[in-house]
């Protein structure tokens, strides 16, 4: 328990590296040998030159950093607000059975709802500006965060709460000093789950009256089989997702350093 | 001590019964328990699983309200948990996000006790159980024995009049367990605190307790109270010598016989 | 998207079967009927729906047809490129220009309609838009990648308006209606029924098509066929076009009867179908063979230039990587089947 043992993923990094290398070699080989129509699978060289082209010339009126920036802003606002509000709702649900009974139907209903189903409704309610896009991401993150926080509260060991009560903590203090911190690891797990789903929803959000954003870029480029841009965009989205997840994991390790120990 | 309360009734269980559930599915966990003991006593409760030891302790801690009867400390009926009664569980139930120091000071911090005084108390107790050098560490960096020491310190820093311990050494290895018994005994001897101690180990109960209460299951009730002399024995406190003395072994075997008898009957 | 998935699964299998059968009968099959023809189409109010719903295409080709409803011209391009479709029916000229430029392996064999005023700018009457300069600072919605989008971009280019001055938003037709009702957009370039809905809701037509057609921004709905399919089954391809010609003829001679059939097939009333039909200029097969459109066999008409211009524009838009020279577009137009169908 006390001896630090690297996690599996860290010990087996050569295998991870090898899998990426094999995939890359397959891709390069197939495209160099001309086995596939470059419209379906652009080769590494074309992808690189398309990336450079996007980087220097932008795409349909906006520079590549502007597309990425506006997407990150949407993810940050949508995910941030959804995770915070969802966590608060989830904490309330976990702590107060009455509130749980009140809020559960909404949260449980919202969670599996396919976003594409209510895109038009979002336009009707929130218009075509940033609001509807951010609201979509907000609604995506909220139930995931709420359910994680609720379960986090429910899973607090009973003896931990009893110990705090016996030490003289008031109900409010127990919530702030014990329940909240006990639920924090699960809140972080929920946040990481939520950011993954928010990321997957980005394209849906940006096809609401879009004209910018990396998700819209991928969608738009796909319309005329501009597969080089599609691949560049998808790779960028993937890398951004990895980066966000890495950032969240680093934060998680720092904040909830005790989790899993 | 309040006036008119006999010294021997510092802690008093008066006809306490606890029933879980309702109707046909109900279970009588405790049946008409009456038990009193004096300030400064170290009362150990032993008995097979299901005899209601933990339930009894929970009514005193205030986590559980008796179905009938009443529990009082120093003449005051128990209305809920309070800092006058420190509780230690089998699992240390520490706050893993707090350092050793912050765990130890949790009670006074919540109760708004002056920080300087709080720090002084924490320092004193950490030093006493040898945790001073770990005060900036987190619980997960401690061994099981050290975690349980911290849990005890956390309860003691609150300066309770009563310490309730529910199999606190049950999860420790044999060697650590004996060391902890010695330390706990030393703390009790020097502080004069009143302790209610629940254990599965008859040997532990006979060594630590001034009195051993034997309970039987279904429904939980007291079948015998035995005064134990070893905790207050002066002079040589060598734990192995005490535990291997004929008087100790005889008492241990007598109590074990009672418990075995229940298992067979 | 739903239909796309559907057709993928079914037609990967069908492509395999078709290939096997084709190899088995070899050269002798040249004049024979194909075992199956796979057609990507749109549910819309056009005479094509007559030939589809009455089974004329299948009869004229002497085969069975697997119909796949598509969401956009780009989906037809993808379907043909993947070998999962043989025909694209009433696909827009923008995706066709892109497809030819990308070497997707299909030929342009006929037209359905010259879009003309059927896709047009609609402006909010209260927005006081009378001149091109009035669009500055306004929001215009259009489905990107469509012929309407191409026209709108042409409108901005012809009038020297930049995308910084006019906000052009990518919206599906139903999104346009929703945003219009909220007052979020001032104008839209789109087709009916979305166009009809916003016209009825405080919109008015701002005519651009004449000026844009003259400037080369002609848009049309076309018929394309996978080149390999056409080489193997030229009679079937000619039959396909003659079936459409027969349907168009019914519309010309008895528009009420045609509107009733089309409305039923498209799920709208005969009156709505008739109104929608009236907006389009359905060019007769004979006229398509004139130099103004596709031209007679071996002598490509003006439409090759339209496609070339469209492709060049799409390159500027970064929708495609490069546009080949005019000759490639001329070569992609093959009116031998059309000539055969006209007789």
mmCIF file of C-alpha atoms in Angstrom, chain A:
data_model
loop_
_atom_site.group_PDB
_atom_site.id
_atom_site.type_symbol
_atom_site.label_atom_id
_atom_site.label_comp_id
_atom_site.label_asym_id
_atom_site.label_seq_id
_atom_site.Cartn_x
_atom_site.Cartn_y
_atom_site.Cartn_z
ATOM 1 C CA UNK A 1 0.000 0.000 0.000
ATOM 2 C CA UNK A 2 2.662 2.448 1.000
ATOM 3 C CA UNK A 3 5.231 1.554 -1.626
ATOM 4 C CA UNK A 4 4.586 3.570 -4.766
ATOM 5 C CA UNK A 5 3.862 1.251 -7.618
ATOM 6 C CA UNK A 6 3.414 2.725 -11.061
ATOM 7 C CA UNK A 7 0.003 2.253 -12.605
ATOM 8 C CA UNK A 8 -0.274 -0.309 -15.383
ATOM 9 C CA UNK A 9 -0.540 2.269 -18.125
ATOM 10 C CA UNK A 10 2.702 3.829 -16.965
ATOM 11 C CA UNK A 11 4.643 0.575 -16.781
ATOM 12 C CA UNK A 12 3.449 -0.610 -20.167
ATOM 13 C CA UNK A 13 4.145 2.583 -22.084
ATOM 14 C CA UNK A 14 6.319 0.817 -24.667
ATOM 15 C CA UNK A 15 3.296 -1.221 -25.726
ATOM 16 C CA UNK A 16 1.222 1.932 -26.049
ATOM 17 C CA UNK A 17 3.974 3.507 -28.107
ATOM 18 C CA UNK A 18 4.238 0.413 -30.288
ATOM 19 C CA UNK A 19 0.502 0.374 -30.982
ATOM 20 C CA UNK A 20 0.606 3.993 -32.101
ATOM 21 C CA UNK A 21 3.687 3.315 -34.233
ATOM 22 C CA UNK A 22 2.085 0.278 -35.890
ATOM 23 C CA UNK A 23 -1.037 2.243 -36.715
ATOM 24 C CA UNK A 24 1.049 5.058 -38.145
ATOM 25 C CA UNK A 25 3.149 2.645 -40.220
ATOM 26 C CA UNK A 26 0.031 0.960 -41.598
ATOM 27 C CA UNK A 27 -1.443 4.314 -42.499
ATOM 28 C CA UNK A 28 1.738 5.580 -44.147
ATOM 29 C CA UNK A 29 2.263 2.281 -45.984
ATOM 30 C CA UNK A 30 -1.242 2.079 -47.337
ATOM 31 C CA UNK A 31 -1.175 5.638 -48.593
ATOM 32 C CA UNK A 32 2.351 5.513 -50.058
ATOM 33 C CA UNK A 33 1.512 2.331 -51.958
ATOM 34 C CA UNK A 34 -1.644 4.020 -53.222
ATOM 35 C CA UNK A 35 -3.879 1.229 -51.935
ATOM 36 C CA UNK A 36 -6.622 3.628 -50.905
ATOM 37 C CA UNK A 37 -8.196 6.599 -52.588
ATOM 38 C CA UNK A 38 -6.729 9.636 -50.802
ATOM 39 C CA UNK A 39 -10.268 11.003 -50.616
ATOM 40 C CA UNK A 40 -11.049 8.223 -48.161
ATOM 41 C CA UNK A 41 -7.746 8.097 -46.344
ATOM 42 C CA UNK A 42 -5.350 10.982 -46.930
ATOM 43 C CA UNK A 43 -1.706 10.107 -46.390
ATOM 44 C CA UNK A 44 0.567 11.598 -43.730
ATOM 45 C CA UNK A 45 2.239 13.972 -46.191
ATOM 46 C CA UNK A 46 -1.028 15.401 -47.455
ATOM 47 C CA UNK A 47 -2.304 15.693 -43.925
ATOM 48 C CA UNK A 48 0.747 17.600 -42.859
ATOM 49 C CA UNK A 49 0.565 20.010 -45.787
ATOM 50 C CA UNK A 50 -3.170 20.501 -45.177
ATOM 51 C CA UNK A 51 -2.431 21.214 -41.549
ATOM 52 C CA UNK A 52 0.167 23.814 -42.526
ATOM 53 C CA UNK A 53 -2.290 25.277 -45.021
ATOM 54 C CA UNK A 54 -4.990 25.545 -42.352
ATOM 55 C CA UNK A 55 -2.511 26.986 -39.916
ATOM 56 C CA UNK A 56 -1.380 29.771 -42.230
ATOM 57 C CA UNK A 57 -4.484 30.405 -44.291
ATOM 58 C CA UNK A 58 -7.279 29.548 -41.918
ATOM 59 C CA UNK A 59 -10.622 28.045 -42.895
ATOM 60 C CA UNK A 60 -13.616 29.958 -44.216
ATOM 61 C CA UNK A 61 -12.943 33.298 -42.654
ATOM 62 C CA UNK A 62 -11.252 32.272 -39.419
ATOM 63 C CA UNK A 63 -7.722 31.236 -38.564
ATOM 64 C CA UNK A 64 -7.130 27.756 -37.201
ATOM 65 C CA UNK A 65 -6.277 29.072 -33.726
ATOM 66 C CA UNK A 66 -9.517 31.071 -33.830
ATOM 67 C CA UNK A 67 -11.522 27.920 -34.647
ATOM 68 C CA UNK A 68 -9.777 26.039 -31.864
ATOM 69 C CA UNK A 69 -10.061 28.942 -29.473
ATOM 70 C CA UNK A 70 -13.777 29.427 -29.939
ATOM 71 C CA UNK A 71 -14.343 25.698 -29.488
ATOM 72 C CA UNK A 72 -12.287 25.637 -26.311
ATOM 73 C CA UNK A 73 -14.211 28.634 -25.054
ATOM 74 C CA UNK A 74 -17.499 26.819 -25.693
ATOM 75 C CA UNK A 75 -16.249 23.647 -24.052
ATOM 76 C CA UNK A 76 -14.909 25.603 -21.089
ATOM 77 C CA UNK A 77 -18.121 27.560 -20.549
ATOM 78 C CA UNK A 78 -20.498 24.692 -21.297
ATOM 79 C CA UNK A 79 -18.548 22.085 -19.395
ATOM 80 C CA UNK A 80 -17.587 24.460 -16.604
ATOM 81 C CA UNK A 81 -21.100 25.685 -15.927
ATOM 82 C CA UNK A 82 -22.604 22.227 -16.430
ATOM 83 C CA UNK A 83 -20.107 20.560 -14.111
ATOM 84 C CA UNK A 84 -20.476 23.199 -11.389
ATOM 85 C CA UNK A 85 -24.268 23.372 -11.473
ATOM 86 C CA UNK A 86 -24.514 19.598 -11.897
ATOM 87 C CA UNK A 87 -22.220 19.017 -8.942
ATOM 88 C CA UNK A 88 -24.239 21.370 -6.763
ATOM 89 C CA UNK A 89 -27.464 19.659 -7.776
ATOM 90 C CA UNK A 90 -25.896 16.239 -7.209
ATOM 91 C CA UNK A 91 -24.603 17.230 -3.763
ATOM 92 C CA UNK A 92 -28.088 18.418 -2.875
ATOM 93 C CA UNK A 93 -29.609 15.209 -4.235
ATOM 94 C CA UNK A 94 -27.216 13.080 -2.253
ATOM 95 C CA UNK A 95 -27.737 14.999 0.973
ATOM 96 C CA UNK A 96 -31.475 15.634 0.788
ATOM 97 C CA UNK A 97 -33.749 12.731 -0.193
ATOM 98 C CA UNK A 98 -36.624 15.158 -0.779
ATOM 99 C CA UNK A 99 -34.591 17.168 -3.270
ATOM 100 C CA UNK A 100 -33.408 13.934 -4.853
ATOM 101 C CA UNK A 101 -37.008 12.880 -5.426
ATOM 102 C CA UNK A 102 -37.678 16.290 -6.948
ATOM 103 C CA UNK A 103 -34.647 16.540 -9.229
ATOM 104 C CA UNK A 104 -34.017 12.901 -10.179
ATOM 105 C CA UNK A 105 -36.606 12.688 -12.970
ATOM 106 C CA UNK A 106 -35.084 15.666 -14.785
ATOM 107 C CA UNK A 107 -31.519 14.537 -14.387
ATOM 108 C CA UNK A 108 -32.238 10.934 -15.321
ATOM 109 C CA UNK A 109 -34.335 12.018 -18.302
ATOM 110 C CA UNK A 110 -31.749 14.433 -19.612
ATOM 111 C CA UNK A 111 -28.831 12.045 -19.403
ATOM 112 C CA UNK A 112 -29.568 9.595 -22.222
ATOM 113 C CA UNK A 113 -31.291 12.136 -24.489
ATOM 114 C CA UNK A 114 -29.576 12.371 -27.900
ATOM 115 C CA UNK A 115 -28.505 15.967 -28.406
ATOM 116 C CA UNK A 116 -29.311 15.998 -32.105
ATOM 117 C CA UNK A 117 -32.940 15.410 -31.161
ATOM 118 C CA UNK A 118 -33.344 18.762 -29.535
ATOM 119 C CA UNK A 119 -31.000 20.982 -31.565
ATOM 120 C CA UNK A 120 -33.886 22.788 -33.246
ATOM 121 C CA UNK A 121 -35.596 23.318 -29.889
ATOM 122 C CA UNK A 122 -32.430 24.939 -28.571
ATOM 123 C CA UNK A 123 -32.505 27.356 -31.507
ATOM 124 C CA UNK A 124 -36.136 28.139 -30.840
ATOM 125 C CA UNK A 125 -35.409 28.808 -27.168
ATOM 126 C CA UNK A 126 -31.940 30.294 -27.181
ATOM 127 C CA UNK A 127 -31.389 31.542 -30.704
ATOM 128 C CA UNK A 128 -28.439 30.937 -32.983
ATOM 129 C CA UNK A 129 -25.738 32.680 -30.999
ATOM 130 C CA UNK A 130 -23.295 31.258 -28.500
ATOM 131 C CA UNK A 131 -26.019 30.681 -25.925
ATOM 132 C CA UNK A 132 -27.653 27.711 -27.619
ATOM 133 C CA UNK A 133 -24.276 26.040 -28.256
ATOM 134 C CA UNK A 134 -23.148 26.524 -24.687
ATOM 135 C CA UNK A 135 -26.519 25.477 -23.325
ATOM 136 C CA UNK A 136 -26.259 22.237 -25.288
ATOM 137 C CA UNK A 137 -22.859 21.476 -23.775
ATOM 138 C CA UNK A 138 -24.148 22.591 -20.379
ATOM 139 C CA UNK A 139 -27.090 20.193 -20.634
ATOM 140 C CA UNK A 140 -24.711 17.434 -21.661
ATOM 141 C CA UNK A 141 -22.317 17.918 -18.746
ATOM 142 C CA UNK A 142 -24.913 18.608 -16.065
ATOM 143 C CA UNK A 143 -26.544 15.187 -15.576
ATOM 144 C CA UNK A 144 -23.220 13.353 -15.665
ATOM 145 C CA UNK A 145 -21.772 15.643 -13.015
ATOM 146 C CA UNK A 146 -24.951 15.555 -10.943
ATOM 147 C CA UNK A 147 -25.150 11.787 -10.829
ATOM 148 C CA UNK A 148 -21.477 11.457 -9.949
ATOM 149 C CA UNK A 149 -21.802 13.972 -7.113
ATOM 150 C CA UNK A 150 -24.957 12.341 -5.836
ATOM 151 C CA UNK A 151 -23.330 8.911 -5.775
ATOM 152 C CA UNK A 152 -20.258 10.439 -4.165
ATOM 153 C CA UNK A 153 -22.379 11.754 -1.320
ATOM 154 C CA UNK A 154 -24.266 8.502 -0.978
ATOM 155 C CA UNK A 155 -21.064 6.512 -0.816
ATOM 156 C CA UNK A 156 -19.492 8.425 2.068
ATOM 157 C CA UNK A 157 -18.558 5.804 4.678
ATOM 158 C CA UNK A 158 -21.099 5.989 7.499
ATOM 159 C CA UNK A 159 -18.421 5.770 10.189
ATOM 160 C CA UNK A 160 -16.691 8.835 8.805
ATOM 161 C CA UNK A 161 -19.843 10.859 9.350
ATOM 162 C CA UNK A 162 -20.408 9.296 12.760
ATOM 163 C CA UNK A 163 -16.832 10.119 13.746
ATOM 164 C CA UNK A 164 -17.366 13.743 12.745
ATOM 165 C CA UNK A 165 -20.636 13.941 14.648
ATOM 166 C CA UNK A 166 -19.019 12.463 17.737
ATOM 167 C CA UNK A 167 -16.248 15.041 17.455
ATOM 168 C CA UNK A 168 -18.808 17.801 17.737
ATOM 169 C CA UNK A 169 -19.304 18.860 14.106
ATOM 170 C CA UNK A 170 -22.666 20.416 13.237
ATOM 171 C CA UNK A 171 -24.678 19.097 10.242
ATOM 172 C CA UNK A 172 -23.480 22.061 8.164
ATOM 173 C CA UNK A 173 -19.877 21.449 9.135
ATOM 174 C CA UNK A 174 -20.241 17.755 8.359
ATOM 175 C CA UNK A 175 -21.472 18.609 4.885
ATOM 176 C CA UNK A 176 -18.728 21.149 4.180
ATOM 177 C CA UNK A 177 -15.826 19.419 5.890
ATOM 178 C CA UNK A 178 -16.626 15.731 5.503
ATOM 179 C CA UNK A 179 -19.263 14.877 2.910
ATOM 180 C CA UNK A 180 -18.013 17.311 0.289
ATOM 181 C CA UNK A 181 -14.414 16.151 0.532
ATOM 182 C CA UNK A 182 -15.437 12.508 0.659
ATOM 183 C CA UNK A 183 -17.432 12.974 -2.541
ATOM 184 C CA UNK A 184 -14.680 14.946 -4.274
ATOM 185 C CA UNK A 185 -12.928 11.931 -5.870
ATOM 186 C CA UNK A 186 -16.202 10.829 -7.442
ATOM 187 C CA UNK A 187 -16.945 14.401 -8.483
ATOM 188 C CA UNK A 188 -13.655 14.416 -10.359
ATOM 189 C CA UNK A 189 -14.402 11.092 -11.999
ATOM 190 C CA UNK A 190 -17.738 12.563 -13.060
ATOM 191 C CA UNK A 191 -16.024 15.659 -14.406
ATOM 192 C CA UNK A 192 -13.673 13.599 -16.533
ATOM 193 C CA UNK A 193 -16.560 11.552 -17.829
ATOM 194 C CA UNK A 194 -18.493 14.740 -18.536
ATOM 195 C CA UNK A 195 -15.690 16.408 -20.433
ATOM 196 C CA UNK A 196 -15.407 13.372 -22.672
ATOM 197 C CA UNK A 197 -19.099 13.500 -23.494
ATOM 198 C CA UNK A 198 -19.073 17.291 -23.895
ATOM 199 C CA UNK A 199 -16.242 16.868 -26.330
ATOM 200 C CA UNK A 200 -18.167 14.313 -28.327
ATOM 201 C CA UNK A 201 -21.115 16.713 -28.393
ATOM 202 C CA UNK A 202 -19.037 19.630 -29.644
ATOM 203 C CA UNK A 203 -19.741 18.891 -33.303
ATOM 204 C CA UNK A 204 -23.489 18.713 -32.623
ATOM 205 C CA UNK A 205 -23.280 22.032 -30.799
ATOM 206 C CA UNK A 206 -21.347 23.750 -33.538
ATOM 207 C CA UNK A 207 -23.646 22.730 -36.348
ATOM 208 C CA UNK A 208 -26.230 25.000 -34.752
ATOM 209 C CA UNK A 209 -25.983 27.917 -37.165
ATOM 210 C CA UNK A 210 -22.225 27.497 -37.228
ATOM 211 C CA UNK A 211 -19.494 29.207 -39.135
ATOM 212 C CA UNK A 212 -16.650 28.690 -36.708
ATOM 213 C CA UNK A 213 -15.215 26.178 -34.296
ATOM 214 C CA UNK A 214 -13.164 23.065 -34.888
ATOM 215 C CA UNK A 215 -16.245 20.843 -34.689
ATOM 216 C CA UNK A 216 -17.971 22.848 -37.380
ATOM 217 C CA UNK A 217 -14.792 22.788 -39.470
ATOM 218 C CA UNK A 218 -14.837 18.981 -39.460
ATOM 219 C CA UNK A 219 -18.537 18.885 -40.257
ATOM 220 C CA UNK A 220 -18.231 21.429 -43.057
ATOM 221 C CA UNK A 221 -15.139 19.879 -44.607
ATOM 222 C CA UNK A 222 -16.906 16.532 -44.634
ATOM 223 C CA UNK A 223 -19.607 17.912 -46.877
ATOM 224 C CA UNK A 224 -17.400 17.932 -49.944
ATOM 225 C CA UNK A 225 -15.242 14.994 -48.882
ATOM 226 C CA UNK A 226 -12.438 17.318 -47.884
ATOM 227 C CA UNK A 227 -11.128 14.379 -45.969
ATOM 228 C CA UNK A 228 -7.685 15.910 -45.419
ATOM 229 C CA UNK A 229 -9.264 18.710 -43.383
ATOM 230 C CA UNK A 230 -11.592 16.236 -41.723
ATOM 231 C CA UNK A 231 -8.635 14.157 -40.582
ATOM 232 C CA UNK A 232 -6.652 17.192 -39.452
ATOM 233 C CA UNK A 233 -9.684 18.445 -37.532
ATOM 234 C CA UNK A 234 -10.418 15.070 -35.976
ATOM 235 C CA UNK A 235 -6.783 14.681 -34.932
ATOM 236 C CA UNK A 236 -6.809 18.167 -33.422
ATOM 237 C CA UNK A 237 -10.047 17.437 -31.593
ATOM 238 C CA UNK A 238 -8.577 14.197 -30.301
ATOM 239 C CA UNK A 239 -5.372 15.873 -29.157
ATOM 240 C CA UNK A 240 -7.312 18.693 -27.509
ATOM 241 C CA UNK A 241 -9.439 16.105 -25.749
ATOM 242 C CA UNK A 242 -6.345 14.278 -24.533
ATOM 243 C CA UNK A 243 -4.888 17.575 -23.392
ATOM 244 C CA UNK A 244 -8.008 18.530 -21.472
ATOM 245 C CA UNK A 245 -8.200 15.101 -19.903
ATOM 246 C CA UNK A 246 -4.547 15.281 -18.958
ATOM 247 C CA UNK A 247 -5.085 18.688 -17.386
ATOM 248 C CA UNK A 248 -8.066 17.444 -15.455
ATOM 249 C CA UNK A 249 -6.143 14.354 -14.333
ATOM 250 C CA UNK A 250 -3.243 16.464 -13.151
ATOM 251 C CA UNK A 251 -5.631 18.678 -11.244
ATOM 252 C CA UNK A 252 -7.342 15.580 -9.878
ATOM 253 C CA UNK A 253 -4.061 14.113 -8.627
ATOM 254 C CA UNK A 254 -3.273 17.347 -6.861
ATOM 255 C CA UNK A 255 -6.648 18.085 -5.381
ATOM 256 C CA UNK A 256 -7.803 14.598 -4.475
ATOM 257 C CA UNK A 257 -4.349 13.180 -3.867
ATOM 258 C CA UNK A 258 -5.801 10.751 -1.336
ATOM 259 C CA UNK A 259 -8.177 9.098 -3.807
ATOM 260 C CA UNK A 260 -7.689 5.381 -4.239
ATOM 261 C CA UNK A 261 -5.132 5.148 -1.440
#
